[in-house]
Tab-separated table of C-alpha atoms in Angstrom:
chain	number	residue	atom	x	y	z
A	543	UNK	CA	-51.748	-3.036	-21.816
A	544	UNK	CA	-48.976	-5.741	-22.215
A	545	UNK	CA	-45.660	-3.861	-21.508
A	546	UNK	CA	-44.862	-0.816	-19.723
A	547	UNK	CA	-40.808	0.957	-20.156
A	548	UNK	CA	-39.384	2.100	-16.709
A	549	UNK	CA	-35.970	3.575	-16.484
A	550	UNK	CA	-35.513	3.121	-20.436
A	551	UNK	CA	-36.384	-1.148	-19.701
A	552	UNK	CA	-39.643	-2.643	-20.813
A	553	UNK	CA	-41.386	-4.846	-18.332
A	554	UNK	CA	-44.241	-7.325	-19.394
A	555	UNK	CA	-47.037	-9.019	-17.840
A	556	UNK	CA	-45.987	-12.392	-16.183
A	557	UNK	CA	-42.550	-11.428	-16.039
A	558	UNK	CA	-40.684	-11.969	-12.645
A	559	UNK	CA	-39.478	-8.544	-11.300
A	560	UNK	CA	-37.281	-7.736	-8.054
A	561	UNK	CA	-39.677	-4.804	-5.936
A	562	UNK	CA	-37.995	-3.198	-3.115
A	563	UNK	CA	-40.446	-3.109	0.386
A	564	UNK	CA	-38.859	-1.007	3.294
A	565	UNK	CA	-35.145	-2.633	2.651
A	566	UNK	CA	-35.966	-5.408	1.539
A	567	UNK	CA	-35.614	-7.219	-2.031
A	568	UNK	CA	-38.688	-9.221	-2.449
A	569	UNK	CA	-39.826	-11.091	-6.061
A	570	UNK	CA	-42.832	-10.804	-7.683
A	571	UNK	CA	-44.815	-11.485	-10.802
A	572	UNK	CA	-46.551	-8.693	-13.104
A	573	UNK	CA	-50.251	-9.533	-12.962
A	574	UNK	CA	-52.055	-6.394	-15.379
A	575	UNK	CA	-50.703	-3.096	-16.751
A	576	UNK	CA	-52.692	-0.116	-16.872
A	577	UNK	CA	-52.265	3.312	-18.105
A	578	UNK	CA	-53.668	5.847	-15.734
A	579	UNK	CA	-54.787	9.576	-17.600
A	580	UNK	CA	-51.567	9.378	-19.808
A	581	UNK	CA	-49.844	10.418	-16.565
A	582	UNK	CA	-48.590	7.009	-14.441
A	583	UNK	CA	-49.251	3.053	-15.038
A	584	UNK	CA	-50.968	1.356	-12.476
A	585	UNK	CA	-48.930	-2.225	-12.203
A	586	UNK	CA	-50.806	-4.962	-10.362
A	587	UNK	CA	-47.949	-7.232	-8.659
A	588	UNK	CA	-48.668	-11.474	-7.214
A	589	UNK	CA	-46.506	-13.123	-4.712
A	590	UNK	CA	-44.680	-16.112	-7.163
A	591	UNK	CA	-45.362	-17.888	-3.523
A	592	UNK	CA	-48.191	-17.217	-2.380
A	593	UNK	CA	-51.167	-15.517	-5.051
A	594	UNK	CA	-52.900	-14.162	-2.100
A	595	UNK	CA	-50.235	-12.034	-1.436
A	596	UNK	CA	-50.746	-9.297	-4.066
A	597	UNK	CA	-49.143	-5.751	-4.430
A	598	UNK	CA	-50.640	-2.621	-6.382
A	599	UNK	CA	-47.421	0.126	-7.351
A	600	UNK	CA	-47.410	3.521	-9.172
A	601	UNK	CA	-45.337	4.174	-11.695
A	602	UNK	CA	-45.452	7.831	-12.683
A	603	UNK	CA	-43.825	8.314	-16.610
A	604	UNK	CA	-40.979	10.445	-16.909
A	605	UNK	CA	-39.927	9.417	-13.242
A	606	UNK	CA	-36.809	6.740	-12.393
A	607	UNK	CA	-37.062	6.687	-8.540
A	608	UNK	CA	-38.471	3.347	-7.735
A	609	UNK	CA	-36.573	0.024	-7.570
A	610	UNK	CA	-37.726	-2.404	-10.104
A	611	UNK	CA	-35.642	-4.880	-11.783
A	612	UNK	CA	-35.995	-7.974	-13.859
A	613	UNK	CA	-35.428	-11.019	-12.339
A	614	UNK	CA	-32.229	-13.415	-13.693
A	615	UNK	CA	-29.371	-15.328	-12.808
A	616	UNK	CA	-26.143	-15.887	-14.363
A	617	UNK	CA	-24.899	-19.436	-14.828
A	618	UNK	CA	-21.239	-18.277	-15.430
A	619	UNK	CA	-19.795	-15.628	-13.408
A	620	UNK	CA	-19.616	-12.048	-15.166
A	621	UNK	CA	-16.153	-9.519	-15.368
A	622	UNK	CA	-16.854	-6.641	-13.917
A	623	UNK	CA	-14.392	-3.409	-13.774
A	624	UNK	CA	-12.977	-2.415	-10.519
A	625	UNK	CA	-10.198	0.409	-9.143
A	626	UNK	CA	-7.646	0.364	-6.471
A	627	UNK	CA	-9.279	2.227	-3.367
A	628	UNK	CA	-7.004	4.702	-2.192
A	629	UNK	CA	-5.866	3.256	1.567
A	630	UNK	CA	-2.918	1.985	3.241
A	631	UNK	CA	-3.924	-1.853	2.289
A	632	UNK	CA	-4.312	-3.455	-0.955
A	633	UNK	CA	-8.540	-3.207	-1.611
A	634	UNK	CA	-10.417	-3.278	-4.819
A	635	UNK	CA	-13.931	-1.263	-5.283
A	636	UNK	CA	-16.733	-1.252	-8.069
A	637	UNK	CA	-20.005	0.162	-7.612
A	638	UNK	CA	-22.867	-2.802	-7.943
A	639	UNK	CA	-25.573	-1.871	-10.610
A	640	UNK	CA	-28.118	-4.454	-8.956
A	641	UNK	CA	-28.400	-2.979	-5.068
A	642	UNK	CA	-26.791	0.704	-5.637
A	643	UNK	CA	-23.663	-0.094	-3.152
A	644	UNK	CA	-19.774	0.033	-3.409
A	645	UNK	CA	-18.507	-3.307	-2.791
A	646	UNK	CA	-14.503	-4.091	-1.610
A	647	UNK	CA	-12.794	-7.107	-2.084
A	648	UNK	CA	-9.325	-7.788	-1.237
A	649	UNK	CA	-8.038	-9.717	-4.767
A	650	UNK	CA	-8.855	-9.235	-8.178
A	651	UNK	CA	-10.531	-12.213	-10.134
A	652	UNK	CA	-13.292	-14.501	-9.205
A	653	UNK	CA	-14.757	-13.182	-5.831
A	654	UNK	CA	-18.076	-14.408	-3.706
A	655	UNK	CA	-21.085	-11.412	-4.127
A	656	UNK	CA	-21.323	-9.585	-1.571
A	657	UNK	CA	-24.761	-8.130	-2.179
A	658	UNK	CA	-27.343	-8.400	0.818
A	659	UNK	CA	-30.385	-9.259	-1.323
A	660	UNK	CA	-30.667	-13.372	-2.001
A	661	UNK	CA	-32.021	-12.715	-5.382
A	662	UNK	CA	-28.903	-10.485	-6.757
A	663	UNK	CA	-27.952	-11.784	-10.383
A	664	UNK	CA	-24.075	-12.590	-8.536
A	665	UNK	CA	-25.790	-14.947	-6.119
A	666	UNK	CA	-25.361	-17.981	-7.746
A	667	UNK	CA	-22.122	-17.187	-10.143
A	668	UNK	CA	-20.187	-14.388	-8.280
A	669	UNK	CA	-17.972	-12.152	-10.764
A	670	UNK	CA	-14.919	-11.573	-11.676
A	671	UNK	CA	-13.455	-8.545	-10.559
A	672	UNK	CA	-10.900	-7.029	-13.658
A	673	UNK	CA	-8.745	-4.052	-12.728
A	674	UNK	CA	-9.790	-0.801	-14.947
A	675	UNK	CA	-6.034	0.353	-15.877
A	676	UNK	CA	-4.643	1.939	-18.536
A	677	UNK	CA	-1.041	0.848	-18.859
A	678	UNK	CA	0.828	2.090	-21.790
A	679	UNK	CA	4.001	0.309	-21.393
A	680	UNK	CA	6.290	-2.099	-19.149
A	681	UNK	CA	7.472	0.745	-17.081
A	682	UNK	CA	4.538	1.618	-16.237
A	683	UNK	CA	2.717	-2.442	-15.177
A	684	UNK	CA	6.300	-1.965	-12.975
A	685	UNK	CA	5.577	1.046	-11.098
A	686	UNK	CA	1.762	-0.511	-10.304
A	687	UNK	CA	3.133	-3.749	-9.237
A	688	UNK	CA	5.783	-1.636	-6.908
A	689	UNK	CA	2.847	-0.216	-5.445
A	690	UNK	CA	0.828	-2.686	-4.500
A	691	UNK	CA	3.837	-4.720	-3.184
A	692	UNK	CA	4.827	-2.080	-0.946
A	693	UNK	CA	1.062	-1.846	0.362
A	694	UNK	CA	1.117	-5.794	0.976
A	695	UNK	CA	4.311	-5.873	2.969
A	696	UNK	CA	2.553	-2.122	4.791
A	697	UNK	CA	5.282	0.386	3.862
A	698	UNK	CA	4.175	3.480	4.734
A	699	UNK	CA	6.307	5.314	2.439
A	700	UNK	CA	5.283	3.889	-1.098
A	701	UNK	CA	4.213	6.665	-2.483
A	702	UNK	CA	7.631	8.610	-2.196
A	703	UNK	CA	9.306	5.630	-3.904
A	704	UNK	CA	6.870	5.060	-6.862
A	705	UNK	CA	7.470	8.887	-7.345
A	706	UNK	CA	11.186	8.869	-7.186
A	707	UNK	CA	11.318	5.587	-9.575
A	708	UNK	CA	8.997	7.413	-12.182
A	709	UNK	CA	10.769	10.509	-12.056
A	710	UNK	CA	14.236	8.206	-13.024
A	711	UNK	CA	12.731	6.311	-16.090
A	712	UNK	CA	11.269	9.772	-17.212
A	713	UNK	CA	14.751	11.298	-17.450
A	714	UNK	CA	13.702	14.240	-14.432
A	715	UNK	CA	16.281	12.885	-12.581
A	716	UNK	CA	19.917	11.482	-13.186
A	717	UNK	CA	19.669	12.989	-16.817
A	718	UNK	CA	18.911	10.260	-19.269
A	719	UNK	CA	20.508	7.731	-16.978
A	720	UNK	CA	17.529	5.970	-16.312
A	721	UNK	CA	15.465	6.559	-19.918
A	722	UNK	CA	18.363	4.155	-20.943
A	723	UNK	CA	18.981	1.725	-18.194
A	724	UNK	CA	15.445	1.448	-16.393
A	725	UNK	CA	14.155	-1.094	-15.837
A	726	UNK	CA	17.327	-3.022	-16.860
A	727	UNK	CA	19.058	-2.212	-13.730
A	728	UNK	CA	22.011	-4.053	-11.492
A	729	UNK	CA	23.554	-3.529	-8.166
A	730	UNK	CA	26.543	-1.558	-10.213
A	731	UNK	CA	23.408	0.511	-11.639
A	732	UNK	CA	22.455	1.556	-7.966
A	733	UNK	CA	26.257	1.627	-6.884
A	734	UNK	CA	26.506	3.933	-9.789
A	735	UNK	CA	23.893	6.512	-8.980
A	736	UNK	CA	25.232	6.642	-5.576
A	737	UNK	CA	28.588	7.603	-7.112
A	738	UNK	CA	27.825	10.022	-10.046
A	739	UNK	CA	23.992	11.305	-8.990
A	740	UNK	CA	24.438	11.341	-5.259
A	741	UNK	CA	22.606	15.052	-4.894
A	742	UNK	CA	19.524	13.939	-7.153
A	743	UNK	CA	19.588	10.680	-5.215
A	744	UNK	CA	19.170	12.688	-1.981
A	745	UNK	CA	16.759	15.243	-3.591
A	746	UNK	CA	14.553	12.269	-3.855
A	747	UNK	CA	13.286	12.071	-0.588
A	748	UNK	CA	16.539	11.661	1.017
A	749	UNK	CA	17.349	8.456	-0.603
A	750	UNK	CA	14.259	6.834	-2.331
A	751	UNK	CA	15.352	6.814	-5.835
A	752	UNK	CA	18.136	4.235	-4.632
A	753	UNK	CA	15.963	2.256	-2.458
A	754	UNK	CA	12.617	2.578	-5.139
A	755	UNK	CA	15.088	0.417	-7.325
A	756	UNK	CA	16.169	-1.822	-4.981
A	757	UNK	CA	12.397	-2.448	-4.179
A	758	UNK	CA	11.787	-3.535	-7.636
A	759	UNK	CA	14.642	-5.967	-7.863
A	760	UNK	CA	13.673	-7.609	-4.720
A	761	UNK	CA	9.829	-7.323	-6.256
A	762	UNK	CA	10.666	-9.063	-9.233
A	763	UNK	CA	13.111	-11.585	-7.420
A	764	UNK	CA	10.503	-12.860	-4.933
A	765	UNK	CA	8.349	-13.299	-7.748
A	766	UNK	CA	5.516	-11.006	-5.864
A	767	UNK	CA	3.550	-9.450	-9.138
A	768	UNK	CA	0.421	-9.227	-7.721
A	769	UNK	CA	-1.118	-7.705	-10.771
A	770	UNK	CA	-1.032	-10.108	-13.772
A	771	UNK	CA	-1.141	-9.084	-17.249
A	772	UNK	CA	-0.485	-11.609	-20.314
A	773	UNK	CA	1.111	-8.791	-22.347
A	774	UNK	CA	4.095	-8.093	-20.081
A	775	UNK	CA	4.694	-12.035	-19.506
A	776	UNK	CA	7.479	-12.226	-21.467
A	777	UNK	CA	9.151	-9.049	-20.475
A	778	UNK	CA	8.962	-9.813	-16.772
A	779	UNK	CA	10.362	-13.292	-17.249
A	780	UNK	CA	13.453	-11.690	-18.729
A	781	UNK	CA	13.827	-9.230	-16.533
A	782	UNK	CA	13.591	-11.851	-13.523
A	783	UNK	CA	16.389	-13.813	-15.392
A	784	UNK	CA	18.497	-10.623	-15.879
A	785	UNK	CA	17.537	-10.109	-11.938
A	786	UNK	CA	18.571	-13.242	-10.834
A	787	UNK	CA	21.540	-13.990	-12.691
A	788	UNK	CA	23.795	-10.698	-11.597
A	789	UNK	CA	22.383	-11.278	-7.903
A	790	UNK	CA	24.349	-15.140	-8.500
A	791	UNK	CA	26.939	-12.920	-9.570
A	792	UNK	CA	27.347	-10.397	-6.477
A	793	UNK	CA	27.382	-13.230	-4.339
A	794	UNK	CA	29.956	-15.297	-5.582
A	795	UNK	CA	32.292	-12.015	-5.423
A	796	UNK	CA	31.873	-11.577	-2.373
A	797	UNK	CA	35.302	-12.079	-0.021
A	798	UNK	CA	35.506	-14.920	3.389
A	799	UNK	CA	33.381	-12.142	5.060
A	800	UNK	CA	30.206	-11.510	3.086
A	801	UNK	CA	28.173	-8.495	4.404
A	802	UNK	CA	26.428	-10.149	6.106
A	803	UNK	CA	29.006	-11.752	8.456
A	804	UNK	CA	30.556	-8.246	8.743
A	805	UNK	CA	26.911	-6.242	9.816
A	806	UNK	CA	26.595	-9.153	12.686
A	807	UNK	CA	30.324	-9.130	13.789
A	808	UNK	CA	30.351	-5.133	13.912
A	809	UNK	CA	26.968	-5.586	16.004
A	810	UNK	CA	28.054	-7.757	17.989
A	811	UNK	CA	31.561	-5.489	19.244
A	812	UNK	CA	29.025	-2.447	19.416
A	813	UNK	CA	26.533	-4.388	21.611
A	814	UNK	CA	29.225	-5.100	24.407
A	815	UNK	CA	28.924	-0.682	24.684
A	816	UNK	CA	25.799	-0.392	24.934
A	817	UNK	CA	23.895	0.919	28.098
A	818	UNK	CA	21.661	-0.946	29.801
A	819	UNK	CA	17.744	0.323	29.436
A	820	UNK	CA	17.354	2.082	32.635
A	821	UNK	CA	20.580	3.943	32.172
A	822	UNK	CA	19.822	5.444	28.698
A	823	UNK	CA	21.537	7.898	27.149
A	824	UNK	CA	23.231	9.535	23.574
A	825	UNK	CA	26.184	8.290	22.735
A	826	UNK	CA	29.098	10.528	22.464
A	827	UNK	CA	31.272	9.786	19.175
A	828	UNK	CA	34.305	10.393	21.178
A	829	UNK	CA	33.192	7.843	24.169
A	830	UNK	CA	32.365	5.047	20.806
A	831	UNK	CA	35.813	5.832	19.914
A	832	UNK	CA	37.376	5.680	22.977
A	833	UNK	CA	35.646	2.185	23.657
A	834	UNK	CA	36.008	0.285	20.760
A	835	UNK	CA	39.281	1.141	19.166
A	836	UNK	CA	40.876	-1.443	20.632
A	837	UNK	CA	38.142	-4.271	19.450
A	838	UNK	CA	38.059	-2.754	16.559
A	839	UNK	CA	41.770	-3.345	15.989
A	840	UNK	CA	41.302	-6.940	17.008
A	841	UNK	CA	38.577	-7.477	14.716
A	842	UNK	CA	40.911	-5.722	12.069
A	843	UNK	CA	43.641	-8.394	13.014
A	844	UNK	CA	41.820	-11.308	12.662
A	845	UNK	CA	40.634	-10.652	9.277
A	846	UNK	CA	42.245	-10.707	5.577
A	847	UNK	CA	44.535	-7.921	4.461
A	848	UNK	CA	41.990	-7.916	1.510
A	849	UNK	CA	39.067	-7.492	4.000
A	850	UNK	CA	41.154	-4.712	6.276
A	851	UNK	CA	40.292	-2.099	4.498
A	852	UNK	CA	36.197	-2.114	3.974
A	853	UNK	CA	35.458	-3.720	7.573
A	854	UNK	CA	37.608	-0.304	8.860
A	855	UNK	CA	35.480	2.167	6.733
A	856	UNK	CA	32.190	0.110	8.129
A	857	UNK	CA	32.775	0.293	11.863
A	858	UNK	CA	34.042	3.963	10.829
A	859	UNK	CA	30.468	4.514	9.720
A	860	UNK	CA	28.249	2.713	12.292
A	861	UNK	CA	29.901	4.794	14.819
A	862	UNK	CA	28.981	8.053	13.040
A	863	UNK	CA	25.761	7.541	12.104
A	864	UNK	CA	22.758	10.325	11.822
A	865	UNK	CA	19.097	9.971	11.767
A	866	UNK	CA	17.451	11.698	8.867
A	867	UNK	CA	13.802	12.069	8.738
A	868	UNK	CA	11.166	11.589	5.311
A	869	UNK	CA	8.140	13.959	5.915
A	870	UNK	CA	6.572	13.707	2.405
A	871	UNK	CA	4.304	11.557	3.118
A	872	UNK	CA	1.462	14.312	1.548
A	873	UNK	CA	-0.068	15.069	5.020
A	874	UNK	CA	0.405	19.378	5.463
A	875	UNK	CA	0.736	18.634	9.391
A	876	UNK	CA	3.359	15.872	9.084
A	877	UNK	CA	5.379	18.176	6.188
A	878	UNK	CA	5.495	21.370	8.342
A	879	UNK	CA	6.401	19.991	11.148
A	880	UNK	CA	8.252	22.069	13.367
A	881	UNK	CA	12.499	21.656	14.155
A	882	UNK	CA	11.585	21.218	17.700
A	883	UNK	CA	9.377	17.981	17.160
A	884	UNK	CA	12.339	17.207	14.053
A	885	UNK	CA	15.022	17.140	16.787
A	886	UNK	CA	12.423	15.219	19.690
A	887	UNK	CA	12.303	12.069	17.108
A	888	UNK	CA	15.505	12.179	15.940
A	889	UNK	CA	16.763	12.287	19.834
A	890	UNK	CA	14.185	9.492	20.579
A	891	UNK	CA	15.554	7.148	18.025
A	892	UNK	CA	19.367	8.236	18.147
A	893	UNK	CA	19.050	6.983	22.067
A	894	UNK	CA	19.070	3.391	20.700
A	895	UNK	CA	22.047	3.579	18.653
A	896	UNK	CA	23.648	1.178	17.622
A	897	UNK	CA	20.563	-0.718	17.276
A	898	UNK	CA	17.790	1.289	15.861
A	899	UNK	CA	14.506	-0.526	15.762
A	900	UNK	CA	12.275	-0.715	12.693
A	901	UNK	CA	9.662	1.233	13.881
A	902	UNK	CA	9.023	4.296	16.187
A	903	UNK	CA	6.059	5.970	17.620
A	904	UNK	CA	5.724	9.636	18.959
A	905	UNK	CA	3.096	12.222	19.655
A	906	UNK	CA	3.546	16.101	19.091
A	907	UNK	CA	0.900	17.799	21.723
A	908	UNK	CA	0.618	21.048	19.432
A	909	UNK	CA	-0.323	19.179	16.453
A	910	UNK	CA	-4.139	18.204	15.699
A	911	UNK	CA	-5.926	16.510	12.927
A	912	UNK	CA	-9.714	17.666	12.563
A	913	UNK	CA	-12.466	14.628	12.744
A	914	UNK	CA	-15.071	15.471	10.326
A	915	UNK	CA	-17.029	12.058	11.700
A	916	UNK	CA	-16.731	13.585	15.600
A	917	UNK	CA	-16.455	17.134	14.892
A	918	UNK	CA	-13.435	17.510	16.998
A	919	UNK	CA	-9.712	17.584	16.754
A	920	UNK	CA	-7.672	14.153	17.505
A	921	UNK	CA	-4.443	13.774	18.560
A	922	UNK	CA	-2.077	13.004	15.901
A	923	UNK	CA	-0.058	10.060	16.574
A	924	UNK	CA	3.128	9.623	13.998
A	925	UNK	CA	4.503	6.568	12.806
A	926	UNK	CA	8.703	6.085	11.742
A	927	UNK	CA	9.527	3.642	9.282
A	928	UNK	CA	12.839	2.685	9.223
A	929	UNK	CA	13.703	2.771	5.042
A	930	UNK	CA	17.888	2.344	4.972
A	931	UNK	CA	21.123	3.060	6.175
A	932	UNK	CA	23.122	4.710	3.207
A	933	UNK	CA	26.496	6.078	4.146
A	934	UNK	CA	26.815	7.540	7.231
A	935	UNK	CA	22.943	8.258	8.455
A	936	UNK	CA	19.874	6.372	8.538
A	937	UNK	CA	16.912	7.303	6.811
A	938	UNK	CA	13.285	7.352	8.372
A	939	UNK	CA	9.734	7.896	7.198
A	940	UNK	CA	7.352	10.059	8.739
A	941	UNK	CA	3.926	9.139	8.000
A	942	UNK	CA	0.138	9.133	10.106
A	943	UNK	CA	0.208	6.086	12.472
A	944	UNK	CA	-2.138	2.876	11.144
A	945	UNK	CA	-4.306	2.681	14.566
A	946	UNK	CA	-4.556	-0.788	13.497
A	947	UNK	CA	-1.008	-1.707	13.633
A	948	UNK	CA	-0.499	-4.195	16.107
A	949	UNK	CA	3.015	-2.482	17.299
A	950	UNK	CA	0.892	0.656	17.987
A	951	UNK	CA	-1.411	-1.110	19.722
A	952	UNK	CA	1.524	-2.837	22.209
A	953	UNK	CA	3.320	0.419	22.565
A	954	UNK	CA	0.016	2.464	23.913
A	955	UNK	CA	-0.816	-0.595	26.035
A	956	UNK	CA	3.073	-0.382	27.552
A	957	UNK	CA	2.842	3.333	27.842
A	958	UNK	CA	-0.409	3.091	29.860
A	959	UNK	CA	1.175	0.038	32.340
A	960	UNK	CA	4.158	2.703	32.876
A	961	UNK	CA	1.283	5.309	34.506
């Protein structure tokens, strides 16, 4: 015989065929074909090498278990479909048709191979990876590019904005407000929503809708569109001109003290209050008060009579501010959580006030997370993003801690020096 067909491909003598020995790859050249009692072909194998080295397989019809493959390189490198793997960083998956593996890669476009065998088609060429999406419109190439820019700059609580932005342009939220505004939106837009759709504002995650926005504007802005698409060009260049021009325009109304100027001067009377570490403690609004009335009517003095006004309702705020907590973050432990561990975090961060760090840390004893890999249950350390400071609280979101995170790592190393 001349040709045998194995897993629907026909393979001929003196081609060059990939065999698979233990695990490894090794290449060989078909020698003789023969057809053994209509049942399996008998396929006589020679070292390209090294003719001595011969190799005798069985290949029984009707069967697609054994690892043969022609041999081939490509001179230019192939595009090959890929998907967003579902993590807390940005990493791209396809599953290779030449060793049987999932390979990641951390960009889309042309990327090294990463299969173990030397004679893989990729070797030579690599690939280029494409992203297998199907994007109907603008709004939607938006709401991916929101994603994976919150997953570069690690945000833990993406997904709650993506929701609350989607829910806006879909008209589930704020009545048609956003079906005729989004993604055409200012900072009146936002200051508008606060105003006139404060309660579905707040329904969203305490906040997100507002901030979701915001994300997008500063997305766009920083010109951080990590995935690329030719048919949106256009469309995105406008709306970064639209973007940038009113932010020109918010700036230059802005009084002698920009808010800027205002957030460090307000700091910087509340920071002469503060206790020192050792001697930490809540704050009573009536002890703020007390303290910094008569700064605050210094501060007051000092400024414009046009300025009087908003800097008054500012410090007003800072010094009755509230911690509000995020828990849908789509983790059943972190979503039920009980009031007492609500109240432990909130009293945790409150005990830096005024100046609440980014990021907090905390442990509930009663609450475990089953290992599947260990067959045990872990502790389950929670993470607290700080997200923003709208009127008088701040919000934060709960979320499973990244053991990875370098701050996590510091804080556990602190808390075991402190034993």
């Amino acid at each position: 015989m001349d040709h045998f067909n194995y897993n629907n491909i026909p393979f001929y003598i003196n081609d060059i065929v990939l065999l698979k020995y233990k695990s490894r790859i090794l290449k060989y050249i078909i020698t003789s074909i023969q057809l053994k009692n209509n049942d399996y072909h008998l396929v006589k194998f020679k070292n390209p090498e090294d003719e001595q080295i011969t190799k005798i397989v069985k290949f029984k019809i009707g069967t697609t278990n054994k690892f043969i493959k022609k041999y081939f390189l490509y001179t230019d490198p192939p595009t090959i479909q890929c998907t967003l793997l579902k993590s807390k960083h940005i990493v791209y998956k396809f599953h290779c048709n030449f060793c049987n593996e999932i390979h990641k890669h951390n960009s889309i476009g042309h990327n090294d191979c990463r299969c173990a065998s030397m004679y893989s088609p990729y070797s030579r060429s690599g690939y280029n990876l494409e992203l297998d999406l199907k994007l109907e419109n603008f709004n939607e190439y938006l709401l991916y590019n929101l994603e994976l820019y919150l997953l570069k700059i690690h945000f833990g609580g993406w997904s709650s904005y993506k929701l609350s932005v989607k829910k806006f342009y879909e008209g589930k939220v704020c009545q048609d407000y956003g079906k005729k505004n989004f993604p055409y939106i200012t900072p009146t837009t936002l200051e508008y929503i606060r105003i006139h759709y404060n309660e579905d504002n707040l329904k969203c995650s305490n906040g997100c809708l507002v901030s979701g926005l915001n994300s997008i504007m500063k997305m766009v802005l920083s010109k951080t569109i990590l995935y690329i698409d030719e048919t949106y060009k256009t469309e995105i260049n406008k709306l970064y001109k639209l973007y940038k021009k009113n932010s020109q325009i918010t700036k230059s109304n802005n009084n002698i003290l920009d808010k800027t100027q205002k957030i460090k001067l307000i700091r910087k009377i509340l920071n002469t209050y503060k206790p020192k570490i050792e001697q930490k403690q809540i704050i009573k609004k009536t002890n703020i008060s007390k303290n910094i009335k008569p700064k605050i009517e210094n501060i007051i003095e000092t400024t414009t009579i046009e300025n009087k006004k908003e800097l008054t309702e500012e410090l007003t705020e800072l010094t009755e501010i509230n911690i509000k907590l995020d828990l849908d973050c789509g983790m059943e432990q972190i979503e039920n959580l009980s009031n007492i561990h609500i109240n432990n975090i909130k009293q945790m961060i409150q005990e830096d006030y005024p100046e609440y760090q980014d990021k907090y840390f905390y442990l509930p004893n009663d609450v475990k997370l089953y290992s599947t890999y260990l067959d045990t249950y872990e502790d389950l350390w929670l993470c607290m993003y700080k997200l923003e400071t709208p009127d008088k609280y701040t919000v934060y979101c709960v979320d499973e801690v990244d053991i990875y995170d370098p701050d996590f790592i510091n804080y556990r190393l602190e808390k075991k020096a402190e034993r």
